[in-house]
Amino acid sequence: MGLLKISEVAKKAGIEERYLIPYGHDKAKIDSSISNSLGSKQGKLVLVSAITPTKAGEGKTTASIALSMGFGRLGQPALLCLREPSLGPVFGLKGGATGGGKATVEPSEDINLHFTGDMHALTSSINLISAVIENSLYQGNPLNIDPERIIWKRSLDMNDRSLREITVALGDKKGTPHQSSFCITVASELMAILCLASDEEDFLARLSKITVAFTREGKPLTVADFHITHAVMKLMKMALLPNLAQTAEGNPVLIHGGPFANIAHGCNSLIATKLALRLSPLVITEAGFGADLGAEKFLDIASQEGGLHPDCAVLVATIRALKMHGGVAFSDLEAPNVEALLLGMANLDKHYENLTQFGLPVVVAINHFASDSDEEIRALEDHCQAHGYPYAFLDGYLKGGDGAIGLARLVQATLSKKESHYHPLYSREWSVKEKIDCIAKRVYGADGVDYAPLAEEKLRLISGLGLDKPYVCMAKTPNSLSDDPKKLGVPKGFRISIRDIDFASGANFIIPLCGSILTMPGLPKLPAAVKMEDEPW
C-alpha cells in the first residue's frame, strides 16, 4: 500500500490536525499544546527486548513494528514508540534502523537519514557548548577553566574512530593546546536528557546542571556558568517535539530520541512514551540490544524517572542467534544444528529470568528465518513448553501484520490474564557500588566487580558533586552478558571490570565503562555506506 497522508495517520492515533507541524506529506512534529487536550487515562505498556544478538541484530525493531501491525490487523488500536536511527549504524554495520521486509516504518530512508532534523539539532547544540567553552578559555579564561579537565565531548553522528582522542587549539598563538575527544551524538548526555526530560522546562533545568569542566581549584562548571542555556534551547526547540510517522501498513508511530543502549540508556523519549500512553489503550516500545542492556535501563532508569508501569515484556529470539550461543560461527548459522541450538537455549533462559526479576509477565517472540529447519523449530517449541514460556512465531518480515497476528493475540491474552508487578531492581537509596554490584550479579550473572584505580578515583569525585541518588547506566558490550564480547551463551565464573566511570549530572546517572567499550564506535572493514554504491540515490 502507498503511504497515507500524515493527517490521516494522526487521525488514527487520535491526534487532531491542528496539533500537527508537517514535514512534507508523510511525517510531522506534534505540538506540545496537545497535552492540554488529553485526559489522564493511561494505556497499557508493552516493552520489546531481545536475547543477546548476533552482530547483524535479531530483528527486534522489525518485531516491534510487526507487533503494532498485528494489532492493527486485529482491529485493536496500538501506538508504537521507537528511537530515531543514528547515522553511525546506518552507514556502518547494520545499514538502518527502520525495520525490514514488510515490517518497516516509513518513509524509511528519510527516517534513517535526516528525518525532521533532531540529530542535527543535537549535534549542533553539543558542539555549540564545546565552542563556547573553548572560546572562554581563549578570551582570557575568566572562569579559570583547567584545560586538562574539560570533560564535555564534542559529537558527530557518525562512526569515526579517529576522533576518539584529538588535540585542539594547535597553531593558535593565543590558544591553549589540550587533549579533547568526540563521542557519537547518541552517546552524549544531551541525548540522554532529551529522552529523560518530561517537558521543555525540565529539559532546560537538566541542561543547566550538566557538568562540562572543572576549574584549576577543582570546582565543577556547568552549562549554566557559560550563559548559553537559552541559545541551546533555541536549537533544540523543535527537537523536543515528538515525531509522527507510520508503518508500511499505515499504523501510527511516534519516533523520538535515540540513545544507544550499550553506551547510553537505549530508550526513546519519555515525552513520546507518556504522550502515547494518553492517546492509546496500548503502547509498544522497544529498548536497544538484549535485556541485559536496553531493557534493564528502561526498567531501572526510564520507568522510574518517568513514573511508568510496564505491563508486559516481549523477548525476541531467533534460532540463528541461539545456535551462535551454542558455539556455531556466524558464517555457519544458516546450517541446521539442533545440538548447538539446545546448548544456546541457556541465553534465552537467562534473559527471560532477567525480565521476570522486574515483576513483568514475559512472552517469547521467535523471529522466523527461512533457514530455520523443522527439527530446530520443534526443539525450540519443546524448550519453551517445558519451561512454561508463552511463545509465538513471528513472520513480520515476510508477511507484515499478517505474520504477527499470533504474537499480537498472545500479548493481548497475557495483558488480560496476568498482572504486572513491576519494580526496579535496585533502590535509589543504595550506594553506587551496591547498584553496580546488583546489576553485575543479578542481570549479567557475574561473580563480582573489579574497579581500576581510575574508576575508584572517579567514584570519589562523583560523590562530591551532589548527584541526587543517581541511577547507574552501564556501558558494556552488547555481544555478551559479560564484558567480554567473545564470551557467548551464559558465561560463568567471570567478574565485571570497570576501567573508568563517567557521570551525567543533568541526566542524574553515572556511566561505568566496562571492559573495552567505547563511546565513539568505528566503521567495519566493509561499511554499509560502501554497500550502497549499487543502490539508486
Coordinates of C-alpha atoms in Angstrom, one line a residue, residues 141-146 214-217 221:
N141 CA 39.8 32.3 30.8
P142 CA 37.6 34.3 33.2
L143 CA 36.2 31.1 34.7
N144 CA 39.7 29.8 35.4
I145 CA 39.0 26.6 33.4
D146 CA 41.5 23.8 33.7
F214 CA 36.4 21.9 36.3
T215 CA 38.4 25.0 37.4
R216 CA 42.0 24.8 38.4
E217 CA 40.8 24.7 42.0
L221 CA 31.5 24.2 36.0

